């Protein structure tokens, strides 16, 4: 493609969702990735599409829009591409958030009440109801909330489905091309993206480089604060169906998500996949791009998961892996045009929720790009806010 309208740098789930929404709006889109599509953080994502872990505020608004958009989008793509090319293992399985101590019961109940106040279904359930929903879950619980709106999909399949739609509409996806900056015209706006394979003329570039978005933004001369936040996950061998039915997590997970602490935190998150494996997460730590798989962290994850689901104490672990969440200091994604550099757009910084938030992020970016009325208020995600670009005055 010689003259795309837009070049998206980064073919993770967020770049793929932006490219899909832009091509749906009729734009010619070229997607570049220095590696293979969905080979970055997207490959590490557990695939949760959650409303339950977000406190009322702008991220929850985006999460609800995305929760509505994902099944609709996947159904549209199945129609457009056929069921074989558009299968992302969408499962509206619901979430179960539990408290295991007296100290965490009241905060969990308060959090659920705050959710109900803004219209989220957050249903307190009795221990008998818990037992009927999750027979293998510990009975040593002090509170439990059922979130029927929580869902799950397979992140790599979701990203490749979105990219298949881009190709089907005449767009192009090029793996193995590293973006190294942009060329600006005399008016200061983007004229081309610079890559290790030469320049591609275009009037707009979307920075969807995930945890590497800060580096690409700096290469463009418009730095933004996006940092890596490490996470490790354990994967069991396939278990009998029904061993774990919902996404189940300990109430302390919400505190770990919201915390900006650089130190290591672990909280228990357990869920099954369609393949039968059970994913056990997750840890959070800001330690740069250190790829070490730490056994002490894995041991802690395993210990806490077995306390929640005692049956897991005796199952084989198949593998462990890690990834880097794209973290911003105020825990909100960055979505919109850079006021310092016309034609440079950012869609990044979704930290531990980029899979869930991708569908609405793509939609919002395309709405802003084409000047249509936006589904959600984009102001909280603007590039020029102090936490992201201190020196920018939008
Ligand atoms: C352990 C773990 C569990 C998680 N679980 C969940 C979950 O259950 N639900 C959820 O919603 N989120 C989850 N997340 C977070 C989620 O995975 C991320 O928010 C999401 O994948 C970010 O997607 P992205 O497209 O922005 O980034 P990425 O997937 O990292 O994509 C960025 C792409 O940009 C490419 N790139 C980088 N630099 C360049 C360059 N200069 N030129 C060209 N290409 C470049 C990379 O190769 C990469 O493919 C989890 C994360 C981790 C680490």
Coordinates of C-alpha atoms and ligand atoms in Angstrom, one line a residue:
X1 CA 0.0 0.0 0.0
X2 CA 1.8 3.2 -1.2
X3 CA -0.4 5.9 0.3
X4 CA -2.3 4.8 3.4
X5 CA -4.5 7.4 5.1
X6 CA -3.4 6.1 8.5
X7 CA -0.5 4.0 9.7
X8 CA -1.1 2.1 12.9
X9 CA 2.2 1.3 14.7
X10 CA 1.6 -1.9 16.8
X11 CA -0.5 -4.8 16.0
X12 CA -1.6 -5.8 19.5
X13 CA -5.3 -5.9 20.4
X14 CA -5.5 -2.1 20.8
X15 CA -3.8 -1.3 17.5
X16 CA -5.9 -4.0 15.8
X17 CA -9.1 -2.5 17.3
X18 CA -8.1 1.0 16.1
X19 CA -7.2 -0.3 12.6
X20 CA -10.5 -2.2 12.4
X21 CA -12.6 0.9 13.4
X22 CA -10.7 3.2 11.1
X23 CA -11.1 0.8 8.1
X24 CA -14.8 0.5 9.0
X25 CA -15.0 4.3 8.7
X26 CA -13.6 4.0 5.1
X27 CA -10.0 4.9 5.7
X28 CA -7.0 3.0 4.1
X29 CA -5.1 1.6 6.9
X30 CA -1.6 0.1 7.1
X31 CA -0.7 -1.7 10.3
X32 CA 3.0 -2.2 11.2
X33 CA 4.5 -4.3 13.9
X34 CA 8.2 -4.9 14.6
X35 CA 7.3 -8.5 15.5
X36 CA 4.3 -10.7 14.6
X37 CA 0.7 -9.5 15.2
X38 CA -0.4 -9.9 18.8
X39 CA 3.1 -11.0 19.9
X40 CA 3.4 -8.3 22.6
X41 CA 1.4 -7.9 25.8
X42 CA -1.7 -9.1 24.0
X43 CA -0.2 -12.6 24.0
X44 CA 0.1 -12.5 27.8
X45 CA -3.4 -11.2 28.5
X46 CA -5.7 -13.6 30.3
X47 CA -8.6 -12.3 28.2
X48 CA -10.9 -10.9 30.8
X49 CA -13.4 -8.3 29.8
X50 CA -14.2 -6.9 33.2
X51 CA -16.4 -4.3 34.7
X52 CA -16.1 -5.7 38.3
X53 CA -12.6 -4.5 39.0
X54 CA -13.0 -0.8 38.0
X55 CA -14.2 1.8 40.4
X56 CA -16.9 4.2 39.2
X57 CA -15.3 6.8 36.9
X58 CA -14.0 7.2 33.4
X59 CA -12.3 3.8 33.0
X60 CA -15.5 2.1 34.1
X61 CA -17.5 4.1 31.5
X62 CA -15.0 3.0 28.8
X63 CA -15.2 -0.6 30.1
X64 CA -19.0 -0.7 29.9
X65 CA -18.9 0.7 26.4
X66 CA -16.4 -2.0 25.5
X67 CA -18.4 -4.7 27.2
X68 CA -21.3 -3.7 25.0
X69 CA -19.2 -3.4 21.9
X70 CA -17.2 -6.6 22.0
X71 CA -20.0 -9.2 21.3
X72 CA -21.6 -6.9 18.8
X73 CA -18.3 -6.4 17.0
X74 CA -17.5 -10.1 17.0
X75 CA -20.9 -10.9 15.6
X76 CA -20.5 -8.3 12.8
X77 CA -17.1 -9.7 12.0
X78 CA -18.4 -13.3 11.9
X79 CA -21.0 -12.0 9.4
X80 CA -18.4 -10.2 7.3
X81 CA -15.5 -12.8 7.4
X82 CA -17.3 -16.1 8.1
X83 CA -17.2 -18.1 11.4
X84 CA -13.9 -19.8 10.7
X85 CA -12.0 -16.5 10.4
X86 CA -13.8 -14.7 13.2
X87 CA -13.7 -16.9 16.3
X88 CA -12.4 -15.3 19.5
X89 CA -13.8 -17.7 22.1
X90 CA -16.2 -15.0 23.5
X91 CA -17.7 -16.3 26.8
X92 CA -20.0 -14.1 28.9
X93 CA -19.2 -16.3 31.9
X94 CA -19.6 -13.8 34.7
X95 CA -17.2 -13.0 37.5
X96 CA -17.3 -14.0 41.1
X97 CA -15.4 -11.7 43.6
X98 CA -14.9 -13.1 47.0
X99 CA -13.6 -11.9 50.3
X100 CA -11.6 -14.4 52.5
X101 CA -11.1 -12.3 55.6
X102 CA -13.3 -10.1 57.9
X103 CA -11.2 -7.1 56.9
X104 CA -11.9 -7.4 53.2
X105 CA -15.7 -8.2 53.4
X106 CA -17.0 -4.7 54.1
X107 CA -14.8 -3.0 51.4
X108 CA -16.0 -5.6 48.9
X109 CA -19.6 -5.0 49.8
X110 CA -19.1 -1.2 49.7
X111 CA -17.5 -1.5 46.2
X112 CA -20.4 -3.6 45.0
X113 CA -22.9 -1.0 46.3
X114 CA -21.0 1.8 44.5
X115 CA -21.3 -0.3 41.3
X116 CA -25.0 -0.9 41.8
X117 CA -25.4 2.9 42.2
X118 CA -24.1 3.5 38.7
X119 CA -26.1 0.6 37.2
X120 CA -23.7 -2.3 37.2
X121 CA -25.1 -5.6 38.2
X122 CA -23.2 -6.6 41.4
X123 CA -25.2 -9.2 43.2
X124 CA -24.4 -10.3 46.7
X125 CA -24.8 -14.1 47.0
X126 CA -24.9 -16.5 49.9
X127 CA -22.3 -19.1 50.5
X128 CA -24.8 -21.8 49.4
X129 CA -25.2 -20.0 46.1
X130 CA -21.4 -19.7 45.8
X131 CA -21.2 -23.5 46.3
X132 CA -23.7 -24.2 43.6
X133 CA -21.9 -21.9 41.1
X134 CA -18.3 -23.0 42.0
X135 CA -18.4 -26.3 43.8
X136 CA -14.6 -26.5 44.1
X137 CA -14.2 -23.0 45.7
X138 CA -13.2 -22.9 49.4
X139 CA -16.1 -22.4 51.8
X140 CA -13.9 -20.1 54.0
X141 CA -15.4 -17.0 52.6
X142 CA -16.7 -13.9 54.3
X143 CA -18.5 -12.3 51.3
X144 CA -19.2 -13.0 47.6
X145 CA -20.5 -10.8 44.8
X146 CA -21.6 -12.1 41.4
X147 CA -20.9 -9.9 38.4
X148 CA -22.9 -11.3 35.5
X149 CA -21.5 -8.7 33.0
X150 CA -17.9 -9.9 33.3
X151 CA -16.8 -11.9 30.2
X152 CA -13.8 -13.4 28.6
X153 CA -12.3 -13.9 25.2
X154 CA -9.0 -15.2 23.7
X155 CA -6.9 -12.1 23.1
X156 CA -4.7 -13.4 20.2
X157 CA -7.7 -14.6 18.3
X158 CA -9.5 -11.4 19.0
X159 CA -6.6 -9.3 17.6
X160 CA -6.1 -11.5 14.5
X161 CA -9.8 -11.4 13.8
X162 CA -9.8 -7.6 13.9
X163 CA -6.7 -7.6 11.6
X164 CA -8.4 -10.0 9.2
X165 CA -11.2 -7.5 8.8
X166 CA -8.7 -4.7 8.0
X167 CA -7.2 -6.9 5.3
X168 CA -10.6 -7.8 3.9
X169 CA -11.4 -4.1 3.5
X170 CA -8.2 -3.4 1.5
X171 CA -5.9 -2.6 4.4
X172 CA -2.5 -4.1 4.9
X173 CA -0.7 -5.7 7.9
X174 CA 3.1 -5.8 7.8
X175 CA 4.9 -7.8 10.5
X176 CA 8.7 -7.3 11.0
X177 CA 8.7 -3.5 10.5
X178 CA 9.9 -1.3 13.3
X179 CA 8.6 2.3 13.5
X180 CA 11.4 4.7 14.5
X181 CA 9.7 8.1 14.3
X182 CA 7.7 10.4 12.0
X183 CA 8.7 13.0 9.4
X184 CA 7.0 16.3 9.9
X185 CA 6.1 18.7 7.1
X186 CA 6.7 22.4 7.0
X187 CA 3.5 23.0 8.9
X188 CA 4.8 20.7 11.7
X189 CA 2.2 18.0 11.0
X190 CA 3.0 14.3 10.3
X191 CA 3.9 13.6 6.7
X192 CA 5.3 10.1 6.9
X193 CA 6.1 7.4 9.4
X194 CA 9.8 6.5 9.5
X195 CA 10.6 2.8 9.8
X196 CA 13.6 0.4 9.6
X197 CA 12.3 -0.4 6.1
X198 CA 12.1 3.2 4.9
X199 CA 9.4 5.8 5.1
X200 CA 5.7 5.4 4.4
X201 CA 4.0 8.7 3.4
X202 CA 0.8 9.2 5.4
X203 CA -1.1 12.1 7.1
X204 CA -1.6 10.3 10.4
X205 CA 0.1 7.7 12.6
X206 CA -1.5 5.9 15.6
X207 CA 0.9 5.0 18.3
X208 CA -0.4 1.6 19.6
X209 CA 2.9 0.3 20.8
X210 CA 1.6 -0.9 24.1
X211 CA 4.3 -0.8 26.9
X212 CA 6.8 0.5 24.2
X213 CA 4.5 3.4 23.3
X214 CA 6.5 5.8 25.5
X215 CA 9.7 4.9 23.6
X216 CA 8.0 5.4 20.2
X217 CA 6.4 8.7 21.3
X218 CA 9.8 9.9 22.4
X219 CA 11.3 8.9 19.0
X220 CA 8.5 11.0 17.4
X221 CA 9.6 14.0 19.6
X222 CA 6.3 13.9 21.7
X223 CA 7.1 11.9 24.8
X224 CA 4.3 10.4 26.9
X225 CA 4.5 8.6 30.3
X226 CA 3.8 4.9 29.5
X227 CA 5.8 2.5 31.6
X228 CA 6.0 -1.4 31.8
X229 CA 4.3 -3.1 34.7
X230 CA 5.3 -6.7 34.9
X231 CA 2.8 -9.6 35.4
X232 CA 3.3 -13.3 35.8
X233 CA 0.7 -16.1 35.2
X234 CA 0.7 -19.8 35.9
X235 CA -1.1 -22.2 33.5
X236 CA -2.3 -25.6 34.7
X237 CA -2.7 -28.7 32.5
X238 CA -6.2 -29.1 31.2
X239 CA -8.6 -29.9 34.0
X240 CA -12.0 -31.6 34.0
X241 CA -14.8 -29.2 32.8
X242 CA -16.5 -27.4 35.6
X243 CA -13.4 -27.2 37.9
X244 CA -13.5 -23.4 37.6
X245 CA -16.6 -21.9 35.9
X246 CA -16.4 -18.1 36.4
X247 CA -13.6 -15.7 36.6
X248 CA -13.0 -15.9 40.4
X249 CA -10.8 -13.4 42.2
X250 CA -10.0 -12.3 45.7
X251 CA -11.3 -8.8 46.7
X252 CA -7.7 -7.7 47.3
X253 CA -7.1 -7.8 43.6
X254 CA -8.9 -4.5 43.1
X255 CA -6.5 -2.8 45.5
X256 CA -3.5 -4.2 43.6
X257 CA -4.9 -3.0 40.3
X258 CA -5.5 0.5 41.6
X259 CA -2.2 0.8 43.4
X260 CA 0.6 2.8 41.8
X261 CA 3.2 1.0 44.0
X262 CA 6.3 -0.1 42.1
X263 CA 6.9 -2.9 44.5
X264 CA 5.7 -6.5 43.9
X265 CA 2.1 -7.3 44.6
X266 CA 0.3 -10.6 44.1
X267 CA -3.5 -11.2 44.3
X268 CA -5.4 -14.2 43.4
X269 CA -7.2 -14.4 40.0
X270 CA -8.4 -17.9 38.8
X271 CA -10.2 -18.8 35.6
X272 CA -10.5 -21.5 33.0
X273 CA -10.1 -21.3 29.3
X274 CA -12.0 -23.1 26.5
X275 CA -9.0 -25.4 26.1
X276 CA -9.5 -26.6 29.7
X277 CA -6.3 -25.0 31.2
X278 CA -6.7 -22.9 34.2
X279 CA -5.0 -19.5 34.4
X280 CA -3.6 -18.4 37.7
X281 CA -2.6 -14.8 38.1
X282 CA -1.5 -12.4 38.8
X283 CA 1.4 -10.3 39.9
X284 CA 2.2 -6.6 39.4
X285 CA 5.6 -5.0 39.6
X286 CA 7.3 -2.1 38.0
X287 CA 10.9 -3.2 37.3
X288 CA 11.4 -2.0 33.7
X289 CA 11.6 -4.6 31.0
X290 CA 13.2 -7.2 33.2
X291 CA 11.9 -10.6 31.7
X292 CA 13.0 -12.8 34.7
X293 CA 10.4 -15.4 35.7
X294 CA 10.6 -15.2 39.5
X295 CA 10.0 -18.5 41.3
X296 CA 9.1 -16.8 44.5
X297 CA 6.3 -15.0 42.7
X298 CA 5.0 -18.2 41.1
X299 CA 5.1 -19.9 44.4
X300 CA 3.0 -17.1 46.0
X301 CA 0.5 -17.2 43.1
X302 CA 0.2 -21.0 43.5
X303 CA -0.2 -20.8 47.2
X304 CA -2.9 -18.2 47.1
X305 CA -4.8 -20.0 44.3
X306 CA -4.7 -23.3 46.2
X307 CA -6.2 -21.5 49.2
X308 CA -9.1 -20.3 47.1
X309 CA -9.5 -23.5 45.1
X310 CA -8.0 -26.3 47.3
X311 CA -8.4 -28.7 44.3
X312 CA -5.7 -26.8 42.5
X313 CA -3.1 -27.9 45.1
X314 CA -2.8 -31.3 43.3
X315 CA -2.9 -30.4 39.6
X316 CA 0.1 -30.1 37.3
X317 CA 1.3 -26.7 36.1
X318 CA 2.1 -26.8 32.4
X319 CA 3.9 -23.5 32.1
X320 CA 4.4 -20.0 33.4
X321 CA 4.8 -16.8 31.5
X322 CA 5.1 -13.1 31.9
X323 CA 4.2 -9.8 30.1
X324 CA 4.4 -6.1 30.5
X325 CA 1.3 -4.1 31.1
X326 CA 1.4 -0.6 29.6
X327 CA 1.1 1.5 32.8
X328 CA 0.3 5.2 33.1
X329 CA 0.7 7.1 36.4
X330 CA -3.0 7.9 36.6
X331 CA -4.2 4.4 35.5
X332 CA -6.1 5.7 32.5
X333 CA -5.4 5.0 28.9
X334 CA -4.2 7.6 26.5
X335 CA -6.6 8.0 23.5
X336 CA -6.5 10.9 21.1
X337 CA -4.4 13.2 18.9
X338 CA -1.2 14.7 20.3
X339 CA -1.6 18.5 20.7
X340 CA 2.2 18.9 20.1
X341 CA 2.3 17.0 16.9
X342 CA -0.7 17.2 14.6
X343 CA -1.3 13.8 12.9
X344 CA 0.2 11.8 15.7
X345 CA -2.4 9.9 17.6
X346 CA -2.0 7.7 20.7
X347 CA -4.0 4.6 21.7
X348 CA -2.2 3.1 24.6
X349 CA -1.7 2.9 28.4
X350 CA -4.5 0.4 29.1
X351 CA -2.4 -1.4 31.7
X352 CA -4.1 -4.6 32.9
X353 CA -7.3 -4.0 31.0
X354 CA -6.4 -3.5 27.3
X355 CA -8.1 -6.6 26.1
X356 CA -11.3 -5.6 27.7
X357 CA -11.1 -1.9 26.7
X358 CA -9.9 -2.5 23.1
X359 CA -13.3 -2.6 21.4
X360 CA -14.4 0.8 22.8
X361 CA -10.9 2.3 22.4
X362 CA -10.9 1.5 18.6
X363 CA -14.4 2.9 18.4
X364 CA -13.5 6.1 20.3
X365 CA -10.3 6.7 18.3
X366 CA -12.1 6.4 15.0
X367 CA -14.9 8.7 16.2
X368 CA -12.4 11.4 17.3
X369 CA -10.4 10.9 14.0
X370 CA -13.4 11.3 11.8
X371 CA -14.9 14.1 13.9
X372 CA -18.1 12.1 14.7
X373 CA -19.9 12.4 18.1
X374 CA -18.1 10.1 20.5
X375 CA -19.7 7.2 22.3
X376 CA -17.9 8.1 25.6
X377 CA -16.4 11.4 26.8
X378 CA -12.8 11.4 25.6
X379 CA -11.6 14.2 27.9
X380 CA -10.3 12.0 30.8
X381 CA -8.1 10.0 28.2
X382 CA -6.7 13.1 26.4
X383 CA -3.0 13.1 25.6
X384 CA -2.3 16.5 27.2
X385 CA -3.3 15.7 30.8
X386 CA -0.5 16.4 33.3
X387 CA 0.0 12.7 34.4
X388 CA 0.8 11.7 30.9
X389 CA 2.6 14.6 29.3
X390 CA 3.6 17.0 32.0
X391 CA 4.9 19.6 29.7
X392 CA 1.9 19.6 27.4
X393 CA -0.7 22.4 27.6
X394 CA -3.5 21.2 25.4
Ligands
LIG1 C1 -0.1 -11.2 32.8 C2 -1.0 -10.2 32.2 C3 -2.4 -10.5 32.2 C4 -3.3 -9.7 31.6 N1 -4.7 -10.0 31.7 C5 -5.5 -9.2 31.1 C6 -6.9 -9.5 31.1 O1 -7.3 -10.5 31.6 N2 -7.8 -8.6 30.5 C7 -7.4 -7.4 30.0 O2 -8.2 -6.6 29.5 N3 -6.0 -7.1 29.9 C8 -5.1 -7.9 30.5 N4 -3.8 -7.6 30.5 C9 -3.4 -6.4 29.9 C10 -3.4 -6.5 28.4 O3 -2.8 -7.6 27.9 C11 -2.8 -5.2 27.7 O4 -3.4 -4.1 28.3 C12 -3.0 -5.2 26.2 O5 -2.6 -6.4 25.6 C13 -2.3 -4.1 25.6 O6 -2.5 -4.2 24.2 P1 -1.7 -3.3 23.2 O7 -2.1 -3.6 21.9 O8 -1.7 -1.9 23.7 O9 -0.1 -3.7 23.5 P2 0.7 -4.9 22.9 O10 -0.1 -6.1 22.8 O11 2.0 -5.0 23.6 O12 0.9 -4.5 21.4 C14 1.9 -3.5 21.1 C15 2.6 -4.0 19.8 O13 3.5 -2.9 19.4 C16 4.6 -3.5 18.8 N5 5.6 -2.5 18.8 C17 6.3 -2.0 19.9 N6 7.1 -1.0 19.5 C18 7.1 -1.0 18.1 C19 7.7 -0.2 17.1 N7 8.6 0.8 17.5 N8 7.4 -0.4 15.8 C20 6.5 -1.3 15.5 N9 5.8 -2.1 16.4 C21 6.1 -1.9 17.7 C22 4.9 -4.7 19.7 O14 5.6 -5.7 19.0 C23 3.5 -5.2 20.0 O15 3.0 -6.2 19.1 C24 -2.9 -8.5 31.0 C25 -1.5 -8.2 31.0 C26 -0.6 -9.1 31.5 C27 0.9 -8.8 31.4

